[in-house]
mmCIF file of C-alpha atoms and ligand atoms in Angstrom:
data_model
loop_
_atom_site.group_PDB
_atom_site.id
_atom_site.type_symbol
_atom_site.label_atom_id
_atom_site.label_comp_id
_atom_site.label_asym_id
_atom_site.label_seq_id
_atom_site.Cartn_x
_atom_site.Cartn_y
_atom_site.Cartn_z
ATOM 1 C CA UNK A 30 -8.433 -19.344 -7.490
ATOM 2 C CA UNK A 31 -11.262 -21.305 -9.058
ATOM 3 C CA UNK A 32 -14.819 -21.433 -7.842
ATOM 4 C CA UNK A 33 -15.320 -25.097 -7.321
ATOM 5 C CA UNK A 34 -13.098 -26.128 -4.475
ATOM 6 C CA UNK A 35 -11.723 -25.125 -1.079
ATOM 7 C CA UNK A 36 -8.513 -23.140 -1.299
ATOM 8 C CA UNK A 37 -5.218 -23.211 0.499
ATOM 9 C CA UNK A 38 -5.603 -19.517 1.192
ATOM 10 C CA UNK A 39 -8.804 -20.136 3.054
ATOM 11 C CA UNK A 40 -6.733 -21.731 5.801
ATOM 12 C CA UNK A 41 -6.260 -19.543 8.851
ATOM 13 C CA UNK A 42 -3.125 -17.421 9.069
ATOM 14 C CA UNK A 43 -1.575 -19.540 11.822
ATOM 15 C CA UNK A 44 -1.351 -22.408 9.337
ATOM 16 C CA UNK A 45 0.601 -20.368 6.797
ATOM 17 C CA UNK A 46 3.929 -21.143 8.360
ATOM 18 C CA UNK A 47 7.562 -21.247 7.338
ATOM 19 C CA UNK A 48 9.363 -24.424 6.481
ATOM 20 C CA UNK A 49 10.699 -24.992 10.007
ATOM 21 C CA UNK A 50 7.288 -26.224 11.052
ATOM 22 C CA UNK A 51 6.300 -27.660 7.689
ATOM 23 C CA UNK A 52 6.109 -31.230 8.885
ATOM 24 C CA UNK A 53 4.159 -30.236 11.945
ATOM 25 C CA UNK A 54 1.815 -28.284 9.782
ATOM 26 C CA UNK A 55 1.186 -31.274 7.574
ATOM 27 C CA UNK A 56 0.463 -33.409 10.603
ATOM 28 C CA UNK A 57 -1.811 -30.708 11.954
ATOM 29 C CA UNK A 58 -3.680 -30.449 8.675
ATOM 30 C CA UNK A 59 -4.157 -34.183 8.630
ATOM 31 C CA UNK A 60 -5.363 -34.071 12.200
ATOM 32 C CA UNK A 61 -7.897 -31.452 11.248
ATOM 33 C CA UNK A 62 -8.938 -33.417 8.192
ATOM 34 C CA UNK A 63 -7.805 -30.505 6.036
ATOM 35 C CA UNK A 64 -5.044 -32.553 4.417
ATOM 36 C CA UNK A 65 -7.715 -34.768 2.967
ATOM 37 C CA UNK A 66 -9.615 -31.794 1.649
ATOM 38 C CA UNK A 67 -6.497 -30.363 0.017
ATOM 39 C CA UNK A 68 -5.386 -33.680 -1.392
ATOM 40 C CA UNK A 69 -8.728 -34.573 -2.834
ATOM 41 C CA UNK A 70 -10.034 -31.217 -3.922
ATOM 42 C CA UNK A 71 -12.495 -32.875 -6.204
ATOM 43 C CA UNK A 72 -12.284 -32.965 -9.937
ATOM 44 C CA UNK A 73 -10.105 -29.885 -10.185
ATOM 45 C CA UNK A 74 -6.986 -30.724 -8.223
ATOM 46 C CA UNK A 75 -5.358 -34.081 -8.416
ATOM 47 C CA UNK A 76 -1.912 -33.315 -7.031
ATOM 48 C CA UNK A 77 -1.252 -30.000 -5.328
ATOM 49 C CA UNK A 78 -0.022 -30.544 -1.824
ATOM 50 C CA UNK A 79 0.663 -34.218 -2.297
ATOM 51 C CA UNK A 80 3.095 -33.608 -5.141
ATOM 52 C CA UNK A 81 5.289 -31.554 -2.836
ATOM 53 C CA UNK A 82 4.960 -34.171 -0.119
ATOM 54 C CA UNK A 83 6.612 -36.676 -2.439
ATOM 55 C CA UNK A 84 9.454 -34.252 -2.868
ATOM 56 C CA UNK A 85 10.257 -33.726 0.751
ATOM 57 C CA UNK A 86 13.468 -35.682 0.379
ATOM 58 C CA UNK A 87 14.871 -33.047 -1.977
ATOM 59 C CA UNK A 88 18.016 -31.589 -0.471
ATOM 60 C CA UNK A 89 18.326 -27.958 -1.425
ATOM 61 C CA UNK A 90 22.046 -28.133 -0.737
ATOM 62 C CA UNK A 91 22.382 -30.601 -3.615
ATOM 63 C CA UNK A 92 21.195 -28.093 -6.195
ATOM 64 C CA UNK A 93 23.903 -26.756 -8.505
ATOM 65 C CA UNK A 94 24.943 -23.205 -7.604
ATOM 66 C CA UNK A 95 23.113 -20.475 -9.507
ATOM 67 C CA UNK A 96 25.596 -18.969 -12.001
ATOM 68 C CA UNK A 97 24.105 -15.515 -11.412
ATOM 69 C CA UNK A 98 24.772 -15.609 -7.661
ATOM 70 C CA UNK A 99 27.762 -13.267 -8.004
ATOM 71 C CA UNK A 100 25.568 -10.485 -9.408
ATOM 72 C CA UNK A 101 23.747 -9.938 -6.107
ATOM 73 C CA UNK A 102 23.112 -8.035 -3.960
ATOM 74 C CA UNK A 103 22.550 -5.008 -6.201
ATOM 75 C CA UNK A 104 22.087 -1.413 -5.143
ATOM 76 C CA UNK A 105 18.661 -0.537 -3.815
ATOM 77 C CA UNK A 106 16.766 2.163 -5.704
ATOM 78 C CA UNK A 107 15.357 4.273 -2.860
ATOM 79 C CA UNK A 108 12.637 5.674 -5.101
ATOM 80 C CA UNK A 109 10.809 2.379 -4.654
ATOM 81 C CA UNK A 110 10.766 1.809 -0.940
ATOM 82 C CA UNK A 111 7.587 1.527 1.106
ATOM 83 C CA UNK A 112 6.512 2.261 4.653
ATOM 84 C CA UNK A 113 5.731 -1.344 5.514
ATOM 85 C CA UNK A 114 8.051 -3.866 7.129
ATOM 86 C CA UNK A 115 9.638 -6.350 4.754
ATOM 87 C CA UNK A 116 8.057 -9.801 4.884
ATOM 88 C CA UNK A 117 10.211 -12.500 6.430
ATOM 89 C CA UNK A 118 12.228 -14.245 3.730
ATOM 90 C CA UNK A 119 11.261 -17.688 5.021
ATOM 91 C CA UNK A 120 7.614 -16.875 4.534
ATOM 92 C CA UNK A 121 7.834 -15.208 1.111
ATOM 93 C CA UNK A 122 9.784 -18.206 -0.179
ATOM 94 C CA UNK A 123 7.590 -20.958 1.287
ATOM 95 C CA UNK A 124 4.085 -19.542 0.809
ATOM 96 C CA UNK A 125 3.641 -19.363 -2.947
ATOM 97 C CA UNK A 126 1.219 -19.502 -5.819
ATOM 98 C CA UNK A 127 2.723 -21.464 -8.695
ATOM 99 C CA UNK A 128 0.042 -23.715 -10.156
ATOM 100 C CA UNK A 129 2.528 -25.460 -12.424
ATOM 101 C CA UNK A 130 3.742 -27.197 -9.261
ATOM 102 C CA UNK A 131 0.392 -27.643 -7.529
ATOM 103 C CA UNK A 132 -2.562 -25.620 -6.357
ATOM 104 C CA UNK A 133 -1.624 -25.325 -2.685
ATOM 105 C CA UNK A 134 0.708 -22.702 -1.188
ATOM 106 C CA UNK A 135 3.192 -25.457 -0.338
ATOM 107 C CA UNK A 136 4.903 -25.957 -3.675
ATOM 108 C CA UNK A 137 8.359 -24.657 -2.826
ATOM 109 C CA UNK A 138 9.968 -28.078 -2.624
ATOM 110 C CA UNK A 139 8.288 -29.363 -5.782
ATOM 111 C CA UNK A 140 9.494 -26.253 -7.617
ATOM 112 C CA UNK A 141 13.130 -27.250 -7.008
ATOM 113 C CA UNK A 142 12.690 -29.634 -9.954
ATOM 114 C CA UNK A 143 12.618 -26.678 -12.333
ATOM 115 C CA UNK A 144 15.896 -26.592 -14.313
ATOM 116 C CA UNK A 145 16.914 -22.931 -14.610
ATOM 117 C CA UNK A 146 20.033 -23.395 -16.775
ATOM 118 C CA UNK A 147 20.244 -23.469 -19.672
ATOM 119 C CA UNK A 148 17.373 -20.974 -19.924
ATOM 120 C CA UNK A 149 16.588 -18.832 -22.915
ATOM 121 C CA UNK A 150 14.181 -15.977 -23.441
ATOM 122 C CA UNK A 151 12.609 -15.460 -26.855
ATOM 123 C CA UNK A 152 11.597 -11.981 -28.016
ATOM 124 C CA UNK A 153 9.240 -12.301 -30.941
ATOM 125 C CA UNK A 154 6.125 -11.108 -32.768
ATOM 126 C CA UNK A 155 6.058 -7.440 -33.798
ATOM 127 C CA UNK A 156 9.743 -6.679 -33.280
ATOM 128 C CA UNK A 157 12.418 -5.459 -35.662
ATOM 129 C CA UNK A 158 14.132 -8.835 -35.429
ATOM 130 C CA UNK A 159 13.026 -11.900 -33.483
ATOM 131 C CA UNK A 160 15.720 -13.306 -31.243
ATOM 132 C CA UNK A 161 16.437 -15.725 -28.449
ATOM 133 C CA UNK A 162 18.873 -14.778 -25.714
ATOM 134 C CA UNK A 163 20.431 -16.846 -22.926
ATOM 135 C CA UNK A 164 19.401 -15.645 -19.472
ATOM 136 C CA UNK A 165 22.968 -14.886 -18.365
ATOM 137 C CA UNK A 166 23.575 -12.756 -21.450
ATOM 138 C CA UNK A 167 20.352 -10.904 -20.746
ATOM 139 C CA UNK A 168 21.339 -10.343 -17.111
ATOM 140 C CA UNK A 169 24.666 -8.927 -18.278
ATOM 141 C CA UNK A 170 22.912 -6.545 -20.682
ATOM 142 C CA UNK A 171 20.336 -5.136 -18.255
ATOM 143 C CA UNK A 172 20.899 -2.518 -15.520
ATOM 144 C CA UNK A 173 20.186 -4.381 -12.267
ATOM 145 C CA UNK A 174 18.806 -2.696 -9.164
ATOM 146 C CA UNK A 175 16.809 -3.588 -6.062
ATOM 147 C CA UNK A 176 13.285 -2.335 -5.412
ATOM 148 C CA UNK A 177 11.104 -2.942 -2.387
ATOM 149 C CA UNK A 178 7.553 -3.471 -3.638
ATOM 150 C CA UNK A 179 4.246 -4.410 -2.127
ATOM 151 C CA UNK A 180 2.540 -7.466 -3.612
ATOM 152 C CA UNK A 181 -1.236 -7.847 -3.317
ATOM 153 C CA UNK A 182 -2.740 -11.192 -4.288
ATOM 154 C CA UNK A 183 -6.318 -11.203 -5.562
ATOM 155 C CA UNK A 184 -6.958 -13.654 -2.698
ATOM 156 C CA UNK A 185 -6.570 -10.722 -0.251
ATOM 157 C CA UNK A 186 -3.163 -11.460 1.251
ATOM 158 C CA UNK A 187 -0.123 -9.277 0.766
ATOM 159 C CA UNK A 188 3.606 -9.160 1.295
ATOM 160 C CA UNK A 189 6.402 -6.621 0.917
ATOM 161 C CA UNK A 190 9.633 -7.889 -0.615
ATOM 162 C CA UNK A 191 12.940 -6.656 -2.042
ATOM 163 C CA UNK A 192 13.095 -7.742 -5.681
ATOM 164 C CA UNK A 193 16.278 -7.388 -7.714
ATOM 165 C CA UNK A 194 16.117 -7.094 -11.464
ATOM 166 C CA UNK A 195 15.529 -4.515 -14.151
ATOM 167 C CA UNK A 196 12.779 -2.290 -15.488
ATOM 168 C CA UNK A 197 10.617 -4.071 -18.050
ATOM 169 C CA UNK A 198 11.045 -0.881 -20.096
ATOM 170 C CA UNK A 199 14.724 -1.784 -20.567
ATOM 171 C CA UNK A 200 13.745 -5.155 -21.992
ATOM 172 C CA UNK A 201 11.118 -3.596 -24.279
ATOM 173 C CA UNK A 202 13.750 -1.210 -25.642
ATOM 174 C CA UNK A 203 16.165 -4.118 -26.101
ATOM 175 C CA UNK A 204 13.461 -6.045 -28.029
ATOM 176 C CA UNK A 205 12.838 -3.092 -30.408
ATOM 177 C CA UNK A 206 9.084 -3.538 -30.936
ATOM 178 C CA UNK A 207 7.444 -2.125 -34.068
ATOM 179 C CA UNK A 208 5.187 0.879 -33.565
ATOM 180 C CA UNK A 209 2.233 -1.367 -34.472
ATOM 181 C CA UNK A 210 2.756 -3.446 -31.295
ATOM 182 C CA UNK A 211 0.156 -2.612 -28.634
ATOM 183 C CA UNK A 212 0.687 -5.393 -26.086
ATOM 184 C CA UNK A 213 3.442 -7.542 -24.689
ATOM 185 C CA UNK A 214 2.514 -11.126 -23.836
ATOM 186 C CA UNK A 215 4.655 -13.053 -21.349
ATOM 187 C CA UNK A 216 4.662 -16.834 -21.262
ATOM 188 C CA UNK A 217 5.823 -19.305 -18.613
ATOM 189 C CA UNK A 218 7.851 -22.447 -19.472
ATOM 190 C CA UNK A 219 5.912 -25.589 -20.330
ATOM 191 C CA UNK A 220 7.201 -28.993 -19.295
ATOM 192 C CA UNK A 221 4.792 -31.365 -17.597
ATOM 193 C CA UNK A 222 7.632 -33.818 -16.872
ATOM 194 C CA UNK A 223 8.893 -31.478 -14.177
ATOM 195 C CA UNK A 224 5.746 -29.452 -13.431
ATOM 196 C CA UNK A 225 3.034 -31.876 -12.318
ATOM 197 C CA UNK A 226 0.349 -29.186 -12.373
ATOM 198 C CA UNK A 227 0.731 -29.034 -16.143
ATOM 199 C CA UNK A 228 -0.599 -32.583 -16.366
ATOM 200 C CA UNK A 229 -3.942 -31.136 -15.298
ATOM 201 C CA UNK A 230 -5.320 -30.648 -18.755
ATOM 202 C CA UNK A 231 -8.291 -28.511 -17.744
ATOM 203 C CA UNK A 232 -5.917 -25.592 -17.160
ATOM 204 C CA UNK A 233 -4.989 -23.580 -20.277
ATOM 205 C CA UNK A 234 -1.205 -24.082 -20.083
ATOM 206 C CA UNK A 235 1.147 -22.462 -20.607
ATOM 207 C CA UNK A 236 0.472 -19.633 -18.134
ATOM 208 C CA UNK A 237 0.421 -16.362 -20.055
ATOM 209 C CA UNK A 238 -0.097 -12.773 -19.017
ATOM 210 C CA UNK A 239 -0.099 -9.510 -20.880
ATOM 211 C CA UNK A 240 0.300 -5.769 -20.473
ATOM 212 C CA UNK A 241 -0.270 -2.868 -22.818
ATOM 213 C CA UNK A 242 2.966 -1.357 -24.117
ATOM 214 C CA UNK A 243 2.183 1.754 -22.047
ATOM 215 C CA UNK A 244 1.941 -0.391 -18.907
ATOM 216 C CA UNK A 245 5.034 -2.395 -19.788
ATOM 217 C CA UNK A 246 7.068 0.776 -20.239
ATOM 218 C CA UNK A 247 5.725 2.436 -17.083
ATOM 219 C CA UNK A 248 8.626 2.886 -14.695
ATOM 220 C CA UNK A 249 7.067 0.554 -12.084
ATOM 221 C CA UNK A 250 6.853 -2.545 -14.314
ATOM 222 C CA UNK A 251 9.790 -4.683 -13.236
ATOM 223 C CA UNK A 252 11.370 -7.980 -14.177
ATOM 224 C CA UNK A 253 12.571 -9.682 -11.012
ATOM 225 C CA UNK A 254 15.637 -11.890 -11.278
ATOM 226 C CA UNK A 255 16.597 -11.720 -7.622
ATOM 227 C CA UNK A 256 14.922 -11.696 -4.225
ATOM 228 C CA UNK A 257 16.376 -10.766 -0.806
ATOM 229 C CA UNK A 258 19.721 -9.945 -2.392
ATOM 230 C CA UNK A 259 20.143 -13.359 -4.036
ATOM 231 C CA UNK A 260 19.072 -15.004 -7.286
ATOM 232 C CA UNK A 261 15.309 -15.433 -7.211
ATOM 233 C CA UNK A 262 14.305 -18.901 -5.943
ATOM 234 C CA UNK A 263 12.514 -21.266 -8.299
ATOM 235 C CA UNK A 264 9.291 -21.158 -6.299
ATOM 236 C CA UNK A 265 9.166 -17.369 -6.735
ATOM 237 C CA UNK A 266 9.628 -17.611 -10.508
ATOM 238 C CA UNK A 267 13.299 -18.167 -11.352
ATOM 239 C CA UNK A 268 15.094 -17.152 -13.393
ATOM 240 C CA UNK A 269 12.882 -14.181 -14.272
ATOM 241 C CA UNK A 270 9.319 -13.110 -13.406
ATOM 242 C CA UNK A 271 7.209 -10.035 -13.720
ATOM 243 C CA UNK A 272 6.463 -7.689 -10.790
ATOM 244 C CA UNK A 273 3.642 -5.192 -11.445
ATOM 245 C CA UNK A 274 2.749 -4.085 -7.915
ATOM 246 C CA UNK A 275 -0.311 -1.981 -8.794
ATOM 247 C CA UNK A 276 -2.079 -5.073 -10.156
ATOM 248 C CA UNK A 277 -3.307 -8.235 -8.490
ATOM 249 C CA UNK A 278 -0.564 -10.809 -8.074
ATOM 250 C CA UNK A 279 -1.742 -13.193 -10.784
ATOM 251 C CA UNK A 280 -0.554 -10.677 -13.411
ATOM 252 C CA UNK A 281 3.036 -11.173 -12.192
ATOM 253 C CA UNK A 282 3.813 -14.211 -14.325
ATOM 254 C CA UNK A 283 6.708 -16.431 -13.255
ATOM 255 C CA UNK A 284 9.570 -18.240 -15.006
ATOM 256 C CA UNK A 285 9.135 -16.463 -18.337
ATOM 257 C CA UNK A 286 10.470 -17.977 -21.575
ATOM 258 C CA UNK A 287 8.867 -15.697 -24.157
ATOM 259 C CA UNK A 288 7.933 -12.058 -24.654
ATOM 260 C CA UNK A 289 5.670 -11.649 -27.689
ATOM 261 C CA UNK A 290 4.783 -8.226 -29.054
ATOM 262 C CA UNK A 291 1.362 -8.067 -30.686
ATOM 263 C CA UNK A 292 -1.484 -5.770 -31.656
ATOM 264 C CA UNK A 293 -4.098 -8.159 -30.191
ATOM 265 C CA UNK A 294 -5.074 -8.136 -26.553
ATOM 266 C CA UNK A 295 -4.138 -11.549 -25.146
ATOM 267 C CA UNK A 296 -6.427 -13.720 -23.060
ATOM 268 C CA UNK A 297 -4.495 -14.567 -19.941
ATOM 269 C CA UNK A 298 -4.441 -17.865 -18.067
ATOM 270 C CA UNK A 299 -6.890 -16.897 -15.326
ATOM 271 C CA UNK A 300 -9.079 -14.899 -17.671
ATOM 272 C CA UNK A 301 -9.513 -17.945 -19.869
ATOM 273 C CA UNK A 302 -10.443 -20.051 -16.843
ATOM 274 C CA UNK A 303 -12.849 -17.584 -15.238
ATOM 275 C CA UNK A 304 -13.250 -14.296 -17.096
ATOM 276 C CA UNK A 305 -15.966 -13.115 -14.714
ATOM 277 C CA UNK A 306 -13.440 -13.135 -11.836
ATOM 278 C CA UNK A 307 -10.007 -12.480 -13.328
ATOM 279 C CA UNK A 308 -9.798 -9.917 -16.097
ATOM 280 C CA UNK A 309 -7.110 -8.373 -18.262
ATOM 281 C CA UNK A 310 -6.578 -5.150 -16.309
ATOM 282 C CA UNK A 311 -6.730 -6.456 -12.720
ATOM 283 C CA UNK A 312 -5.741 -3.160 -11.099
ATOM 284 C CA UNK A 313 -6.038 -3.222 -7.310
ATOM 285 C CA UNK A 314 -9.085 -1.332 -6.038
ATOM 286 C CA UNK A 315 -10.498 -1.749 -2.510
ATOM 287 C CA UNK A 316 -13.914 -0.554 -3.671
ATOM 288 C CA UNK A 317 -14.434 -3.156 -6.350
ATOM 289 C CA UNK A 318 -15.119 -6.522 -4.777
ATOM 290 C CA UNK A 319 -14.170 -9.826 -6.256
ATOM 291 C CA UNK A 320 -17.468 -11.618 -7.070
ATOM 292 C CA UNK A 321 -16.893 -13.862 -4.044
ATOM 293 C CA UNK A 322 -15.132 -11.645 -1.487
ATOM 294 C CA UNK A 323 -14.366 -8.063 -0.556
ATOM 295 C CA UNK A 324 -11.102 -6.456 -1.665
ATOM 296 C CA UNK A 325 -11.360 -3.709 0.968
ATOM 297 C CA UNK A 326 -8.608 -5.094 3.192
ATOM 298 C CA UNK A 327 -5.764 -7.567 3.086
ATOM 299 C CA UNK A 328 -4.051 -10.010 5.410
ATOM 300 C CA UNK A 329 -0.377 -9.107 5.777
ATOM 301 C CA UNK A 330 1.631 -12.321 5.488
ATOM 302 C CA UNK A 331 3.363 -13.207 8.704
ATOM 303 C CA UNK A 332 1.929 -10.463 10.887
ATOM 304 C CA UNK A 333 -1.665 -11.488 11.425
ATOM 305 C CA UNK A 334 -2.633 -7.871 10.697
ATOM 306 C CA UNK A 335 -5.454 -6.867 8.425
ATOM 307 C CA UNK A 336 -4.810 -3.533 6.750
ATOM 308 C CA UNK A 337 -6.910 -1.473 4.351
ATOM 309 C CA UNK A 338 -6.159 -2.099 0.688
ATOM 310 C CA UNK A 339 -5.183 0.985 -1.329
ATOM 311 C CA UNK A 340 -6.255 2.021 -4.825
ATOM 312 C CA UNK A 341 -3.611 0.766 -7.270
ATOM 313 C CA UNK A 342 -2.091 -0.887 -4.196
ATOM 314 C CA UNK A 343 -0.751 2.527 -3.194
ATOM 315 C CA UNK A 344 0.979 3.195 -6.545
ATOM 316 C CA UNK A 345 -1.583 5.598 -8.047
ATOM 317 C CA UNK A 346 0.915 8.434 -8.399
ATOM 318 C CA UNK A 347 2.891 6.301 -10.870
ATOM 319 C CA UNK A 348 0.124 4.569 -12.787
ATOM 320 C CA UNK A 349 -3.263 6.308 -12.534
ATOM 321 C CA UNK A 350 -2.626 8.282 -15.736
ATOM 322 C CA UNK A 351 -2.321 5.036 -17.710
ATOM 323 C CA UNK A 352 -6.066 4.550 -17.365
ATOM 324 C CA UNK A 353 -7.341 7.992 -18.366
ATOM 325 C CA UNK A 354 -9.904 7.537 -21.119
ATOM 326 C CA UNK A 355 -10.348 3.836 -20.312
ATOM 327 C CA UNK A 356 -13.084 4.331 -17.726
ATOM 328 C CA UNK A 357 -15.449 2.148 -19.761
ATOM 329 C CA UNK A 358 -13.200 -0.887 -19.248
ATOM 330 C CA UNK A 359 -13.299 -3.312 -16.302
ATOM 331 C CA UNK A 360 -10.123 -1.805 -14.924
ATOM 332 C CA UNK A 361 -10.370 -3.369 -11.464
ATOM 333 C CA UNK A 362 -10.881 -7.051 -11.958
HETATM 334 N N1 LIG B 403 3.509 -19.137 -14.021
HETATM 335 C C1 LIG B 403 2.826 -18.716 -12.951
HETATM 336 N N2 LIG B 403 2.976 -17.454 -12.525
HETATM 337 C C2 LIG B 403 2.276 -17.014 -11.440
HETATM 338 C C3 LIG B 403 1.362 -17.860 -10.762
HETATM 339 C C4 LIG B 403 1.235 -19.201 -11.235
HETATM 340 O O1 LIG B 403 0.459 -20.022 -10.702
HETATM 341 N N3 LIG B 403 1.991 -19.588 -12.312
HETATM 342 N N4 LIG B 403 0.638 -17.384 -9.693
HETATM 343 C C5 LIG B 403 0.459 -15.919 -9.617
HETATM 344 C C6 LIG B 403 -0.127 -15.464 -8.360
HETATM 345 S S1 LIG B 403 -1.791 -15.733 -8.143
HETATM 346 C C7 LIG B 403 0.602 -14.787 -7.428
HETATM 347 S S2 LIG B 403 -0.127 -14.119 -6.039
HETATM 348 C C8 LIG B 403 2.064 -14.652 -7.558
HETATM 349 C C9 LIG B 403 2.723 -15.244 -6.329
HETATM 350 O O2 LIG B 403 4.091 -14.980 -6.324
HETATM 351 P P1 LIG B 403 4.992 -15.482 -5.107
HETATM 352 O O3 LIG B 403 4.759 -16.961 -4.965
HETATM 353 O O4 LIG B 403 6.389 -15.146 -5.489
HETATM 354 O O5 LIG B 403 4.506 -14.745 -3.901
HETATM 355 O O6 LIG B 403 2.575 -15.303 -8.707
HETATM 356 C C10 LIG B 403 1.777 -15.178 -9.861
HETATM 357 N N5 LIG B 403 2.485 -15.735 -11.011
HETATM 358 MO MO1 LIG B 404 -2.386 -14.324 -6.478
#
C-alpha cells in the first residue's frame, strides 16, 4: 500500500488466481518479468512473494487439526446477507493482504507457519480488571453466528464472504471497559521468527488498529473466528480478526492478541506509515479519492466485473449516525 513500489494488486485480474494454477502463475510472472519486480521491489520489500515460494513444500494436511473445528458451521444471521454472490472460497483464501508474511497477495502458504494454539487474548487498559483469556475459552463464552459481509480493500478490490464469529460488542461487554475509555485498540501478534515481514524494520510492527467505542459497539462490528463454515484460515487472520465492512479493509486487523481500552486515539499501522493516504476513520466513500486513485468503483474478486462503490460500502443505514457531528474530520480516508 506504500507509494514507492509496484504493487501486487496492480497486476491484472487474470493473474489473481486460485492455488490450482499457482505454479503456472509464478512461471507466467517470471516470463513477464513481473516476478523480478515483485521479488526486488526496491528498498521496501525484501521478501514478499519469495518467502512464500520457499514454503511451497508445506503440506496443509500435516497441520494439526484446529480444536475449534467442531464449533462450525454456525447459524447464519439473515439480517446480514447481501445481494452479491459469495466469492469463491479458493480465491478469498489465496488472495490476501497480510504484510507480516510478505507484501504480495500470495502469502497463504507462508502464513501456515503461524501457530494458533496456544493463543491468548489480553483485555487491558481502561477496564475494570485486566485479564488474559485462552482463545477456546473465549469462543465458548461468545455467541457465535455467521454473517455474509462485503469487504472493500482501499486498493479498490472487493469480495463477499461468510464470516463466522461474534459481535465485537459482546467482547467489549465481556471486557467491562471503564466509562473513561473512548477507543479500543487491537493488536496483531508479533513474532519475526515465523512472520518474515516483521523482519522489515521500516514497518511499525506490531500491526495495530483502533475504533471508537461507539464504532466497536455498533452492531456491524464483528470478530471473525470462522470463514466458509470452518475455523478461519491463518492467512485470513486466525484465530480471530476484525471485520468492519463499512471501512476500508486495512482496518480489519488480523490475528489479534490484545484489545486495549484507552482514552487516546491510537495511530494505526498504515496511518503511521503514510498518514496522508491511510487515516483513522477510513470509511468507504466513492466520492473521496485516494490520493493516487479513484475510489468510485471496485474490482469484484473472481468475476472480472467492476461495480460502483457505495457510501459506507452499502452499510450507511447501520453506521451513518456514528459520524453525525464529526463532519470536520477526515472521515473517508
Ligand atoms: N495484521 C494484519 N492485518 C491486516 C492486514 C495486514 O497486512 N496485517 N491487511 C489488511 C488489509 S489491507 C486487508 S484488505 C485485509 C485483507 O483480509 P483478507 O486477506 O482476509 O482478504 O486484512 C487487513 N488486516
Ligand atoms: Mo486492504
